[in-house]
Amino acid sequence: IGENIRNRDFSLNTLGKKIKEHWNVQLYGTYASTEMQTAFTECSYGRGGHHHPELIITEVLDKNNNPVTTGEEGELTITHIGVEGMPLVRYKTGDIVQMHEEVCACGRSTARVSPVIGRMQNMIKLKGTTLYPPGIFEILHEAGISDYVVEVSSDALGTDALKLMIAGSEDSSARVQSIFQSRFRILPEIILSSPPEIEQLQLKDGVRKPAKFIDRRKTG
């Protein structure tokens, strides 16, 4: 469904916990795309998606296209080995991940990819802190917020400004502020809205899938 079930430390996130609460099942996360022609899938230990080096070459690169150190986040870049018709060379997926290279508890020695941290173009910089929409969504879920819209724009200085429209109470707003303050030392603007107002924002411009992240930044 295109959603993570784990946090960076491989613990179950809010979505993963909710699934486990309702069904007594073993959860497996998987990450793939049409361009990759393969998938990174967890084993039963749930410590990241296993890489198949016989199918693709993987690199994790920084914004200057240099390899990052093991465990550091960067953009996943792949090169096909098994595709003959139209192989891709150093194809940049746009997904920010971490690679883990220690031997897995299952015995495999191939690298493992973390849950996707965010998309390269959706990166938000607030007072020296780097954030991605999935991380913000998780904070809102943790605070008990289910109806929301996250909006990023450019302020008067051209830097990123974050606004959260949430359907909730003053108490829920305070919970969100407390989590942001304790983890990132920042306080985003929070606007309390009604569920119908949130739905109108999510479905603006006639989109069919609710948009929970809106990017209004200046692009050039």
Coordinates of N, CA and C in Angstrom, one line a residue, residues 1-216:
I1 N 0.8 -1.2 0.0 CA 0.0 0.0 0.0 C 0.8 1.3 0.0
G2 N 2.1 1.1 -0.1 CA 3.0 2.3 -0.1 C 3.2 2.9 1.2
E3 N 3.0 2.2 2.3 CA 3.2 2.8 3.6 C 4.1 1.9 4.4
N4 N 5.0 2.6 5.2 CA 5.9 1.8 6.1 C 5.1 1.2 7.3
I5 N 5.6 0.1 7.8 CA 5.0 -0.5 9.0 C 6.0 -0.4 10.1
R6 N 7.2 0.1 9.8 CA 8.3 0.2 10.8 C 8.9 1.6 10.9
N7 N 9.5 1.9 12.0 CA 10.3 3.1 12.2 C 11.7 2.8 11.8
R8 N 12.5 3.8 11.9 CA 13.9 3.7 11.5 C 14.7 2.6 12.3
D9 N 14.3 2.4 13.5 CA 14.9 1.4 14.4 C 14.3 0.1 14.3
F10 N 13.4 -0.1 13.3 CA 12.7 -1.3 12.9 C 11.6 -1.7 13.9
S11 N 11.3 -0.9 14.9 CA 10.2 -1.1 15.7 C 8.9 -0.8 14.9
L12 N 7.8 -1.4 15.3 CA 6.6 -1.2 14.6 C 6.1 0.2 14.8
N13 N 5.7 0.9 13.7 CA 5.1 2.3 13.9 C 3.7 2.2 14.2
T14 N 3.0 3.3 14.2 CA 1.5 3.3 14.6 C 0.7 2.4 13.7
L15 N 1.0 2.4 12.3 CA 0.2 1.6 11.4 C 0.5 0.1 11.7
G16 N 1.8 -0.3 11.9 CA 2.1 -1.6 12.2 C 1.4 -2.1 13.5
K17 N 1.4 -1.3 14.5 CA 0.8 -1.6 15.8 C -0.7 -1.8 15.7
K18 N -1.3 -1.0 14.9 CA -2.8 -1.1 14.7 C -3.1 -2.4 14.0
I19 N -2.3 -2.8 13.0 CA -2.6 -4.1 12.3 C -2.4 -5.2 13.3
K20 N -1.4 -5.2 14.1 CA -1.1 -6.2 15.1 C -2.2 -6.3 16.2
E21 N -2.8 -5.2 16.5 CA -3.9 -5.1 17.5 C -5.1 -5.8 17.0
H22 N -5.4 -5.8 15.7 CA -6.6 -6.3 15.2 C -6.4 -7.7 14.6
W23 N -5.2 -8.1 14.2 CA -5.0 -9.4 13.6 C -3.8 -10.1 14.2
N24 N -3.9 -11.3 14.6 CA -2.7 -12.0 15.1 C -1.9 -12.6 14.0
V25 N -1.1 -11.8 13.3 CA -0.4 -12.2 12.1 C 1.1 -11.8 12.3
Q26 N 1.9 -12.4 11.5 CA 3.3 -12.0 11.4 C 3.4 -11.0 10.2
L27 N 3.9 -9.8 10.6 CA 4.0 -8.7 9.6 C 5.4 -8.7 8.9
Y28 N 5.3 -8.5 7.6 CA 6.5 -8.4 6.8 C 6.5 -7.1 5.9
G29 N 7.5 -6.3 6.1 CA 7.5 -5.1 5.2 C 8.3 -5.4 3.9
T30 N 7.8 -4.8 2.9 CA 8.5 -4.9 1.6 C 8.6 -3.6 0.9
Y31 N 9.6 -3.4 0.1 CA 9.8 -2.2 -0.6 C 10.2 -2.5 -2.1
A32 N 9.6 -1.9 -3.0 CA 9.8 -2.2 -4.4 C 9.3 -1.0 -5.3
S33 N 9.7 -1.0 -6.5 CA 9.2 -0.1 -7.5 C 9.2 -0.8 -8.9
T34 N 8.4 -0.4 -9.8 CA 8.5 -0.9 -11.2 C 9.9 -0.8 -11.8
E35 N 10.5 0.4 -11.5 CA 11.8 0.6 -12.1 C 12.9 -0.4 -11.6
M36 N 12.8 -0.8 -10.4 CA 13.8 -1.7 -9.8 C 13.7 -3.1 -10.3
Q37 N 12.5 -3.5 -10.7 CA 12.3 -4.9 -11.2 C 12.6 -6.0 -10.2
T38 N 12.6 -5.6 -8.9 CA 12.8 -6.6 -7.8 C 12.3 -5.9 -6.6
A39 N 12.4 -6.6 -5.5 CA 11.9 -6.1 -4.2 C 12.8 -6.4 -3.1
F40 N 12.8 -5.5 -2.1 CA 13.6 -5.7 -0.8 C 12.5 -6.1 0.2
T41 N 12.6 -7.4 0.7 CA 11.6 -7.9 1.6 C 12.2 -8.4 2.9
E42 N 11.6 -8.1 4.0 CA 12.1 -8.5 5.3 C 12.0 -10.0 5.5
C43 N 12.9 -10.6 6.3 CA 12.8 -11.9 6.8 C 12.0 -11.9 8.1
S44 N 11.9 -13.0 8.8 CA 11.0 -13.1 10.0 C 11.6 -12.2 11.1
Y45 N 12.9 -11.8 11.0 CA 13.4 -11.0 12.1 C 13.1 -9.5 11.9
G46 N 12.5 -9.1 10.8 CA 12.1 -7.7 10.6 C 13.1 -6.6 10.8
R47 N 14.3 -6.8 10.2 CA 15.4 -5.9 10.4 C 15.8 -5.2 9.1
G48 N 14.8 -5.0 8.2 CA 15.1 -4.4 6.9 C 14.9 -5.3 5.8
G49 N 14.7 -4.7 4.6 CA 14.5 -5.5 3.4 C 15.8 -6.0 2.8
H50 N 15.9 -7.3 2.6 CA 17.2 -7.9 2.1 C 17.4 -7.6 0.6
H51 N 18.7 -7.2 0.3 CA 19.1 -6.8 -1.0 C 19.4 -8.1 -1.8
H52 N 19.1 -8.1 -3.1 CA 19.5 -9.2 -4.0 C 20.6 -8.8 -4.9
P53 N 21.8 -8.9 -4.6 CA 22.9 -8.4 -5.4 C 23.1 -9.1 -6.7
E54 N 22.4 -10.2 -6.9 CA 22.5 -10.9 -8.2 C 21.5 -10.2 -9.2
L55 N 20.6 -9.3 -8.7 CA 19.6 -8.7 -9.6 C 19.9 -7.2 -9.8
I56 N 20.3 -6.5 -8.8 CA 20.6 -5.0 -8.9 C 21.8 -4.6 -8.1
I57 N 22.5 -3.6 -8.5 CA 23.5 -3.0 -7.7 C 22.9 -1.8 -7.0
T58 N 23.1 -1.6 -5.7 CA 22.5 -0.5 -5.0 C 23.6 0.4 -4.5
E59 N 23.3 1.7 -4.5 CA 24.2 2.7 -3.9 C 23.3 3.7 -3.1
V60 N 23.8 4.2 -2.0 CA 23.1 5.3 -1.3 C 23.9 6.5 -1.3
L61 N 23.4 7.6 -2.0 CA 24.2 8.7 -2.3 C 23.7 10.0 -1.6
D62 N 24.6 10.9 -1.4 CA 24.2 12.2 -0.8 C 23.8 13.1 -1.9
K63 N 23.5 14.4 -1.6 CA 23.0 15.3 -2.6 C 24.0 15.7 -3.7
N64 N 25.3 15.4 -3.4 CA 26.4 15.6 -4.4 C 26.8 14.3 -5.1
N65 N 25.9 13.3 -5.0 CA 26.1 12.0 -5.7 C 27.3 11.2 -5.2
N66 N 27.7 11.5 -3.9 CA 28.8 10.8 -3.3 C 28.2 9.7 -2.4
P67 N 28.8 8.5 -2.3 CA 28.3 7.5 -1.4 C 28.4 7.9 0.1
V68 N 27.3 7.6 0.8 CA 27.3 7.9 2.2 C 27.9 6.8 3.0
T69 N 28.3 7.0 4.2 CA 28.8 5.9 5.0 C 27.7 4.9 5.4
T70 N 28.1 3.7 5.8 CA 27.1 2.7 6.2 C 26.2 3.2 7.3
G71 N 24.9 3.1 7.2 CA 24.0 3.6 8.3 C 23.6 5.0 8.1
E72 N 24.2 5.8 7.2 CA 23.8 7.2 7.0 C 22.7 7.2 6.0
E73 N 21.8 8.2 6.1 CA 20.7 8.3 5.2 C 21.2 8.9 3.9
G74 N 20.6 8.5 2.8 CA 20.9 9.1 1.5 C 19.9 8.6 0.4
E75 N 20.0 9.0 -0.8 CA 19.1 8.6 -1.9 C 19.5 7.2 -2.5
L76 N 18.5 6.3 -2.5 CA 18.8 5.0 -3.0 C 18.9 5.1 -4.6
T77 N 20.0 4.6 -5.1 CA 20.3 4.6 -6.5 C 20.6 3.2 -7.0
I78 N 20.0 2.7 -8.1 CA 20.1 1.3 -8.5 C 20.6 1.2 -9.9
T79 N 21.3 0.1 -10.2 CA 21.7 -0.3 -11.5 C 21.3 -1.7 -11.8
H80 N 20.6 -2.0 -12.9 CA 20.2 -3.3 -13.2 C 21.3 -4.2 -13.6
I81 N 21.2 -5.5 -13.2 CA 22.0 -6.5 -13.7 C 21.2 -7.5 -14.6
G82 N 20.0 -7.9 -14.1 CA 19.3 -8.9 -14.8 C 18.4 -8.4 -15.9
V83 N 18.2 -7.1 -16.1 CA 17.3 -6.6 -17.1 C 18.1 -6.4 -18.4
E84 N 17.5 -7.0 -19.5 CA 18.2 -6.9 -20.8 C 17.6 -5.9 -21.7
G85 N 16.3 -5.7 -21.7 CA 15.6 -4.8 -22.7 C 16.0 -3.4 -22.5
M86 N 15.8 -2.9 -21.3 CA 16.1 -1.5 -21.0 C 16.7 -1.3 -19.6
P87 N 18.0 -1.7 -19.4 CA 18.6 -1.6 -18.1 C 18.8 -0.2 -17.7
L88 N 18.7 0.1 -16.5 CA 18.9 1.4 -15.9 C 20.3 1.4 -15.2
V89 N 21.0 2.5 -15.5 CA 22.3 2.7 -14.8 C 22.3 3.9 -13.9
R90 N 22.6 3.6 -12.6 CA 22.6 4.6 -11.6 C 21.3 5.4 -11.6
Y91 N 20.2 4.7 -11.6 CA 18.8 5.3 -11.6 C 18.5 5.8 -10.1
K92 N 18.2 7.1 -10.0 CA 17.9 7.6 -8.7 C 16.5 7.5 -8.4
T93 N 16.2 6.7 -7.4 CA 14.8 6.4 -7.0 C 14.0 7.6 -6.4
G94 N 14.8 8.6 -5.8 CA 14.2 9.6 -5.1 C 13.8 9.3 -3.6
D95 N 14.1 8.0 -3.2 CA 13.7 7.6 -1.9 C 14.9 7.7 -1.0
I96 N 14.7 8.2 0.2 CA 15.8 8.4 1.2 C 15.7 7.1 2.1
V97 N 16.9 6.4 2.2 CA 16.9 5.2 3.0 C 18.3 5.2 3.8
Q98 N 18.4 4.1 4.6 CA 19.7 3.8 5.2 C 20.0 2.3 4.8
M99 N 21.3 2.0 4.6 CA 21.6 0.6 4.3 C 22.4 0.0 5.5
H100 N 22.0 -1.2 5.9 CA 22.7 -1.9 7.0 C 23.4 -3.1 6.4
E101 N 24.7 -3.2 6.8 CA 25.5 -4.3 6.2 C 26.0 -5.4 7.2
E102 N 25.6 -5.3 8.5 CA 26.0 -6.3 9.4 C 25.2 -7.6 9.0
V103 N 25.7 -8.7 9.4 CA 25.0 -10.0 9.1 C 23.7 -10.0 9.8
C104 N 22.6 -10.4 9.1 CA 21.3 -10.5 9.7 C 21.2 -11.7 10.7
A105 N 20.3 -11.7 11.6 CA 20.1 -12.8 12.5 C 19.7 -14.1 11.8
C106 N 19.1 -13.9 10.6 CA 18.6 -15.1 9.8 C 19.8 -15.8 9.1
G107 N 21.0 -15.1 9.2 CA 22.2 -15.8 8.6 C 22.6 -15.1 7.2
R108 N 21.7 -14.3 6.6 CA 22.1 -13.7 5.3 C 23.1 -12.6 5.6
S109 N 24.1 -12.5 4.7 CA 25.2 -11.5 4.8 C 25.0 -10.4 3.8
T110 N 23.9 -10.4 3.0 CA 23.7 -9.3 2.1 C 23.2 -8.1 2.8
A111 N 23.3 -6.9 2.2 CA 22.9 -5.7 2.8 C 21.3 -5.6 3.0
R112 N 20.9 -4.8 3.9 CA 19.4 -4.6 4.1 C 19.1 -3.1 4.0
V113 N 17.9 -2.8 3.4 CA 17.5 -1.5 3.3 C 16.5 -1.1 4.4
S114 N 16.6 0.1 5.0 CA 15.7 0.5 6.0 C 14.3 0.8 5.4
P115 N 13.3 1.0 6.3 CA 12.1 1.6 5.8 C 12.4 3.0 5.1
V116 N 11.6 3.3 4.1 CA 11.8 4.6 3.4 C 11.6 5.8 4.4
I117 N 12.6 6.6 4.5 CA 12.5 7.7 5.5 C 11.7 8.9 4.9
G118 N 11.8 9.1 3.6 CA 11.1 10.1 2.9 C 11.5 10.2 1.4
R119 N 10.9 11.2 0.7 CA 11.2 11.4 -0.7 C 12.2 12.6 -0.7
M120 N 13.1 12.6 -1.7 CA 14.1 13.6 -1.8 C 13.5 15.0 -2.0
Q121 N 12.5 15.1 -2.9 CA 11.9 16.4 -3.2 C 11.0 16.9 -2.1
N122 N 10.7 16.0 -1.1 CA 9.8 16.4 0.0 C 10.6 16.8 1.3
M123 N 11.9 16.8 1.2 CA 12.7 17.1 2.4 C 12.4 18.5 2.9
I124 N 12.2 18.7 4.2 CA 11.9 19.9 4.8 C 13.0 20.3 5.8
K125 N 13.5 21.5 5.7 CA 14.6 22.0 6.6 C 14.1 23.1 7.5
L126 N 14.0 22.8 8.8 CA 13.5 23.8 9.8 C 14.6 24.0 10.9
K127 N 15.2 25.2 10.8 CA 16.2 25.6 11.8 C 17.3 24.5 12.0
G128 N 17.8 24.1 10.9 CA 18.9 23.1 10.9 C 18.4 21.7 11.0
T129 N 17.1 21.4 11.2 CA 16.6 20.1 11.4 C 16.0 19.6 10.0
T130 N 16.3 18.4 9.6 CA 15.8 17.8 8.4 C 14.6 16.9 8.8
L131 N 13.5 17.2 8.1 CA 12.3 16.4 8.3 C 11.7 15.9 7.0
Y132 N 11.0 14.8 7.1 CA 10.3 14.3 5.9 C 8.8 14.0 6.3
P133 N 7.9 14.2 5.4 CA 6.4 14.0 5.7 C 6.1 12.7 6.5
P134 N 6.7 11.5 6.1 CA 6.3 10.3 6.8 C 6.6 10.4 8.3
G135 N 7.7 11.1 8.7 CA 8.1 11.3 10.1 C 7.1 12.2 10.8
I136 N 6.6 13.2 10.1 CA 5.6 14.1 10.7 C 4.3 13.4 10.8
F137 N 3.9 12.6 9.8 CA 2.7 11.8 9.9 C 2.7 10.9 11.2
E138 N 3.9 10.3 11.4 CA 4.0 9.4 12.5 C 3.8 10.1 13.9
I139 N 4.4 11.3 14.0 CA 4.2 12.1 15.2 C 2.7 12.4 15.4
L140 N 2.0 12.8 14.4 CA 0.6 13.1 14.5 C -0.2 11.8 14.9
H141 N 0.1 10.7 14.3 CA -0.6 9.5 14.7 C -0.3 9.1 16.2
E142 N 1.0 9.3 16.6 CA 1.4 9.1 18.0 C 0.6 10.0 18.9
A143 N 0.3 11.2 18.5 CA -0.5 12.1 19.3 C -2.0 11.9 19.2
G144 N -2.4 10.8 18.5 CA -3.8 10.5 18.4 C -4.6 11.3 17.3
I145 N -3.9 11.9 16.4 CA -4.5 12.7 15.3 C -4.6 11.9 14.0
S146 N -5.9 11.7 13.6 CA -6.1 10.9 12.4 C -6.5 11.8 11.1
D147 N -7.0 12.9 11.4 CA -7.4 13.8 10.3 C -6.5 15.1 10.3
Y148 N -5.7 15.2 9.2 CA -4.7 16.3 9.2 C -4.3 16.6 7.8
V149 N -3.6 17.8 7.6 CA -2.9 18.2 6.4 C -1.6 18.8 6.9
V150 N -0.5 18.4 6.3 CA 0.8 19.0 6.6 C 1.1 19.9 5.4
E151 N 1.4 21.2 5.6 CA 1.7 22.1 4.6 C 3.1 22.7 4.8
V152 N 3.9 22.7 3.8 CA 5.2 23.4 3.8 C 5.2 24.5 2.8
S153 N 5.7 25.7 3.2 CA 5.8 26.8 2.3 C 7.1 27.6 2.5
S154 N 7.3 28.6 1.7 CA 8.5 29.4 1.9 C 8.2 30.7 2.6
D155 N 9.0 31.0 3.7 CA 8.7 32.3 4.4 C 9.4 33.5 3.7
A156 N 9.4 34.6 4.4 CA 9.9 35.9 3.8 C 11.4 35.8 3.5
L157 N 12.1 34.9 4.2 CA 13.5 34.7 3.9 C 13.8 33.6 2.9
G158 N 12.8 33.0 2.4 CA 13.0 31.9 1.5 C 13.3 30.6 2.1
T159 N 13.2 30.5 3.5 CA 13.4 29.2 4.1 C 12.1 28.5 4.3
D160 N 12.1 27.2 4.7 CA 10.9 26.4 4.9 C 10.1 26.8 6.1
A161 N 8.8 26.8 5.9 CA 7.9 27.1 7.1 C 6.9 25.9 7.1
L162 N 6.6 25.4 8.3 CA 5.8 24.2 8.4 C 4.5 24.6 9.1
K163 N 3.4 24.1 8.6 CA 2.0 24.4 9.2 C 1.3 23.1 9.2
L164 N 0.7 22.8 10.4 CA -0.1 21.6 10.5 C -1.6 21.9 10.8
M165 N -2.5 21.5 9.9 CA -3.9 21.7 10.1 C -4.4 20.3 10.6
I166 N -5.0 20.3 11.8 CA -5.4 19.1 12.5 C -6.8 19.2 12.9
A167 N -7.5 18.1 12.9 CA -8.9 18.0 13.5 C -8.7 17.5 14.9
G168 N -8.8 18.4 15.9 CA -8.6 17.9 17.3 C -8.9 19.0 18.2
S169 N -8.4 18.9 19.5 CA -8.7 19.8 20.5 C -7.4 20.6 20.9
E170 N -7.5 21.5 21.9 CA -6.3 22.2 22.4 C -5.4 21.2 23.0
D171 N -5.9 20.1 23.7 CA -5.1 19.1 24.3 C -4.3 18.4 23.3
S172 N -4.9 18.0 22.1 CA -4.2 17.3 21.1 C -3.1 18.1 20.5
S173 N -3.4 19.4 20.3 CA -2.5 20.4 19.8 C -1.3 20.5 20.7
A174 N -1.5 20.5 22.0 CA -0.4 20.6 23.0 C 0.4 19.3 22.9
R175 N -0.2 18.1 22.7 CA 0.6 16.9 22.6 C 1.5 16.9 21.4
V176 N 1.0 17.4 20.3 CA 1.8 17.5 19.1 C 3.0 18.4 19.3
Q177 N 2.7 19.6 19.9 CA 3.8 20.6 20.2 C 4.8 20.0 21.1
S178 N 4.4 19.2 22.1 CA 5.3 18.7 23.1 C 6.2 17.7 22.4
I179 N 5.7 16.8 21.5 CA 6.6 15.8 20.8 C 7.6 16.5 19.9
F180 N 7.1 17.5 19.2 CA 8.1 18.3 18.3 C 9.2 19.0 19.1
Q181 N 8.8 19.6 20.3 CA 9.7 20.3 21.1 C 10.7 19.3 21.7
S182 N 10.3 18.2 22.2 CA 11.2 17.3 22.8 C 12.2 16.6 21.8
R183 N 11.7 16.3 20.6 CA 12.5 15.6 19.7 C 13.4 16.5 18.8
F184 N 12.8 17.6 18.4 CA 13.5 18.4 17.4 C 13.8 19.9 17.8
R185 N 13.3 20.2 19.0 CA 13.4 21.6 19.5 C 12.8 22.7 18.5
I186 N 11.8 22.3 17.9 CA 11.0 23.2 17.0 C 9.6 23.2 17.3
L187 N 8.8 24.3 17.0 CA 7.4 24.3 17.2 C 6.7 24.7 15.9
P188 N 6.1 23.8 15.2 CA 5.4 24.2 14.0 C 4.1 24.9 14.3
E189 N 3.7 25.7 13.3 CA 2.4 26.3 13.4 C 1.3 25.3 13.4
I190 N 0.4 25.3 14.3 CA -0.7 24.3 14.4 C -2.1 25.1 14.3
I191 N -2.9 24.7 13.4 CA -4.2 25.3 13.2 C -5.3 24.2 13.4
L192 N -6.2 24.4 14.4 CA -7.2 23.5 14.7 C -8.4 23.7 13.7
S193 N -8.8 22.6 13.1 CA -9.8 22.6 12.0 C -10.9 21.5 12.3
S194 N -12.0 21.7 11.7 CA -13.0 20.6 11.8 C -12.7 19.5 10.8
P195 N -13.2 18.3 11.0 CA -13.1 17.2 10.0 C -13.5 17.6 8.6
P196 N -14.7 18.3 8.4 CA -15.1 18.7 7.0 C -14.1 19.6 6.4
E197 N -13.5 20.5 7.2 CA -12.5 21.5 6.7 C -11.2 20.7 6.2
I198 N -10.8 19.7 7.0 CA -9.6 18.9 6.7 C -9.9 18.2 5.4
E199 N -11.1 17.6 5.3 CA -11.4 16.8 4.1 C -11.4 17.7 2.8
Q200 N -11.9 18.9 3.0 CA -11.9 19.8 1.9 C -10.5 20.2 1.4
L201 N -9.6 20.3 2.4 CA -8.2 20.6 2.0 C -7.6 19.4 1.3
Q202 N -7.9 18.2 1.8 CA -7.3 17.0 1.3 C -7.7 16.7 -0.1
L203 N -9.0 17.0 -0.4 CA -9.5 16.7 -1.8 C -9.6 18.0 -2.7
K204 N -8.9 19.0 -2.3 CA -8.9 20.2 -3.1 C -8.5 19.9 -4.6
D205 N -9.0 20.7 -5.5 CA -8.6 20.6 -6.9 C -9.1 19.3 -7.5
G206 N -10.1 18.6 -6.9 CA -10.7 17.5 -7.5 C -9.9 16.2 -7.5
V207 N -8.8 16.2 -6.6 CA -8.0 14.9 -6.5 C -8.9 13.8 -5.9
R208 N -8.5 12.6 -6.4 CA -9.3 11.4 -5.9 C -8.7 10.8 -4.6
K209 N -7.4 10.9 -4.5 CA -6.7 10.4 -3.3 C -6.5 11.5 -2.3
P210 N -6.9 11.4 -1.1 CA -6.7 12.5 -0.1 C -5.2 12.9 0.0
A211 N -4.9 14.2 -0.2 CA -3.5 14.7 -0.1 C -3.3 15.2 1.3
K212 N -2.4 14.5 2.0 CA -2.1 14.8 3.4 C -0.8 15.7 3.5
F213 N -0.1 15.8 2.4 CA 1.1 16.7 2.4 C 0.9 17.7 1.2
I214 N 1.0 19.0 1.4 CA 0.9 20.0 0.4 C 2.2 20.8 0.4
D215 N 2.9 20.9 -0.7 CA 4.1 21.6 -0.8 C 3.9 22.9 -1.6
R216 N 3.9 24.0 -0.9 CA 3.7 25.4 -1.5 C 5.0 26.2 -1.6

